[in-house]
Short mmCIF file of C-alpha atoms in Angstrom, two decimals:
data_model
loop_
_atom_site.label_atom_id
_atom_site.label_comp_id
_atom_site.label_asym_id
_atom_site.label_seq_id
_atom_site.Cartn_x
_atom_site.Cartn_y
_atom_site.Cartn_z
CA UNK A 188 32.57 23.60 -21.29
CA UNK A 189 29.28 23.82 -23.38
CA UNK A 190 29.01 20.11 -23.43
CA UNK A 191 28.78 20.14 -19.48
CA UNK A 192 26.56 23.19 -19.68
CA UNK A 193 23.78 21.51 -21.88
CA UNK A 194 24.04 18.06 -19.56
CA UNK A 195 23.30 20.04 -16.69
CA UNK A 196 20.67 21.14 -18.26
CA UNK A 197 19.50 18.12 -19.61
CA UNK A 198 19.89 16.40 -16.37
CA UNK A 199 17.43 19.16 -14.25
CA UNK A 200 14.15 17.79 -15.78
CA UNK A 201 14.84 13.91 -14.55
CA UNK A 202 16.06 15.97 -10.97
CA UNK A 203 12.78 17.62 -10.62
CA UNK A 204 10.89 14.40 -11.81
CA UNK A 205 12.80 12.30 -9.08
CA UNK A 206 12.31 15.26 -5.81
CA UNK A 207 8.59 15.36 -7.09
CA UNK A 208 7.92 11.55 -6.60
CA UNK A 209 9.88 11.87 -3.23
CA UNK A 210 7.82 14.80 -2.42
CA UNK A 211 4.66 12.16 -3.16
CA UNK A 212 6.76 9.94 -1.34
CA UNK A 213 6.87 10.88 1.61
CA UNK A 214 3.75 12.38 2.16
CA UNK A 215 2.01 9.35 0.82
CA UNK A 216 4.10 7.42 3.44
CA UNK A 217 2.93 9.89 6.55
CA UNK A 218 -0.28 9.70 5.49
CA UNK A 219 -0.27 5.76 5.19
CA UNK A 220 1.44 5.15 8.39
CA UNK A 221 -1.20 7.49 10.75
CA UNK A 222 -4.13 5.76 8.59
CA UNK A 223 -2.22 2.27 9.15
CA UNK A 224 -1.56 2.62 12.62
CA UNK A 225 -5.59 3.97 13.32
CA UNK A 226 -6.63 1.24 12.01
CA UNK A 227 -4.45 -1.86 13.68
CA UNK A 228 -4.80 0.56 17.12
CA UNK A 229 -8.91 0.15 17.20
CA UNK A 230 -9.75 3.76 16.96
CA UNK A 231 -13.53 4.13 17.29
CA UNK A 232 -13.47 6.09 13.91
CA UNK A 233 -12.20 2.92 12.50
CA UNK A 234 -14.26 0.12 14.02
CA UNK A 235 -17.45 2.16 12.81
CA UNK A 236 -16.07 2.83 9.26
CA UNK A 237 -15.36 -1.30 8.95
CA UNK A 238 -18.83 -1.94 10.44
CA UNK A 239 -20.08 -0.24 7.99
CA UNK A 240 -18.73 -1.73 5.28
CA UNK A 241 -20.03 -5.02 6.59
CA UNK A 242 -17.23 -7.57 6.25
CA UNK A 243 -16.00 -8.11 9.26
CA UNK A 244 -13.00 -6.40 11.74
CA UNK A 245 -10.19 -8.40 9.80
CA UNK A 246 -10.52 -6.50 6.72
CA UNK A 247 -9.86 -3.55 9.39
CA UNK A 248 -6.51 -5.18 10.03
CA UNK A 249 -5.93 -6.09 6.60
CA UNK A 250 -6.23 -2.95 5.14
CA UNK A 251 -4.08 -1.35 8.45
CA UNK A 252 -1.23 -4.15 7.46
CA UNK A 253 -1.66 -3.36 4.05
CA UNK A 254 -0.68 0.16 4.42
CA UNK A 255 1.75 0.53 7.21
CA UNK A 256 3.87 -2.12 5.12
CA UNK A 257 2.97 0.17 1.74
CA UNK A 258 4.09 3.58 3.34
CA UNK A 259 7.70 1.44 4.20
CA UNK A 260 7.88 0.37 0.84
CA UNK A 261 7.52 4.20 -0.01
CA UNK A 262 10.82 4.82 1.96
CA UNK A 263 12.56 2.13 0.50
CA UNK A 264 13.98 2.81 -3.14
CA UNK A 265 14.01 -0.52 -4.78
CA UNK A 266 10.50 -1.10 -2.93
CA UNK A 267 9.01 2.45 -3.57
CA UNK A 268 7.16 1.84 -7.23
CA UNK A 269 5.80 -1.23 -5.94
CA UNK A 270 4.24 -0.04 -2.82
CA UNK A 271 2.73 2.51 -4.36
CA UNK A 272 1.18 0.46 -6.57
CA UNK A 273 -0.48 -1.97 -4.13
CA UNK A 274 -1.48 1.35 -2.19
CA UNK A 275 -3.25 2.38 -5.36
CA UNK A 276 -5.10 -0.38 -5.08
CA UNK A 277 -6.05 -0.09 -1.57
CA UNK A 278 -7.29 3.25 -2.18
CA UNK A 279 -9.14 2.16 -5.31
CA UNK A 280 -10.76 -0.67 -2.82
CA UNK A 281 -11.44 2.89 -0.54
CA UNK A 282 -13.06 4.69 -2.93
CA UNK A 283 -15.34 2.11 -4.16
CA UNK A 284 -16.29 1.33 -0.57
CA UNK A 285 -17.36 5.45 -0.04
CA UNK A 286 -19.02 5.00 -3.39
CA UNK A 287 -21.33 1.92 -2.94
CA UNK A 288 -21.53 1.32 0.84
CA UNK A 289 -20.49 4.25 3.18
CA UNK A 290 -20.96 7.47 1.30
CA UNK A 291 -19.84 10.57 1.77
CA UNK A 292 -16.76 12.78 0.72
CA UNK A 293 -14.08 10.33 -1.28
CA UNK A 294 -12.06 13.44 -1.86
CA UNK A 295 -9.12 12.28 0.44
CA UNK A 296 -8.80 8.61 -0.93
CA UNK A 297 -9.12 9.91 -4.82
CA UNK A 298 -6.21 12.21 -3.90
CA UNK A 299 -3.96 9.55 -2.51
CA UNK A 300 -5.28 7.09 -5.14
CA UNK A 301 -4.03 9.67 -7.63
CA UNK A 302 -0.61 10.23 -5.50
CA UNK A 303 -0.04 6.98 -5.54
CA UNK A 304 -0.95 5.82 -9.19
CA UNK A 305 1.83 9.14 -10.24
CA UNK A 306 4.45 7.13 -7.69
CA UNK A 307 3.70 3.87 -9.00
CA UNK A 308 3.83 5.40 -13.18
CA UNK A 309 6.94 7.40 -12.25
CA UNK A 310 9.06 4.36 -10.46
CA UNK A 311 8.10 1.94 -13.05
CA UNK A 312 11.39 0.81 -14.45
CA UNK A 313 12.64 0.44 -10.99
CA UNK A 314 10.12 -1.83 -10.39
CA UNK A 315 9.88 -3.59 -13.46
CA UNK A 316 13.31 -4.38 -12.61
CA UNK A 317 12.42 -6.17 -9.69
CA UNK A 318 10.82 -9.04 -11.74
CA UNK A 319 14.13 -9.20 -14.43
CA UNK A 320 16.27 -10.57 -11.47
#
């Protein structure tokens, strides 16, 4: 009986870890869909914030392809650690644009940087895995 007791207890920390990162999850893959779908749509908001940056509309449908396909891989368990981490980059790519070329706030794509990098850290077996087969 105390032998079960203790790997309960042992077990609740790795619980919590796992409903944390689904928690980031799935928010992260909400958040990437809407911004996906804006951006492969042609909302006005969009086409100005691409102008902006200067490189042309495809990156606007890069970047929208980039993350509608990231906020799957999110949803997908095998797939999860490894979208996030290509969405980290995307947002890194975000930030830097805010930074150097369109200013303003980069409050929103430092938080789902940082969402993202925690997904990407805490599924990192799983997807280190993915490259043994």
């Amino acid at each position: 009986m105390a032998g079960m007791v203790m790997g309960r207890w042992a077990a609740e920390p790795v619980r919590l870890r796992n409903a944390g990162l689904w928690v980031l999850q799935i928010a992260g893959a909400a958040m990437f869909f809407m911004a996906g779908a804006s951006k492969l749509a042609g909302a006005d908001s969009m086409i100005q914030v691409f102008a902006a940056v200067g490189l042309g509309q495809w990156l606007r449908y890069f970047t929208g392809v980039l993350e509608v396909l990231g906020a799957a891989a999110l949803l997908v368990p095998p797939c999860a650690g490894l979208g996030a981490l290509w969405l980290t980059g995307v947002m890194l790519a975000a930030v830097i644009a805010h930074l150097t070329v369109l200013g303003g706030n980069p409050a929103i794509p430092v938080a789902l940087l940082l969402g993202m990098a925690i997904v990407a850290w805490g599924r990192r077996e799983r997807t280190a895995g993915l490259f043994r087969r």
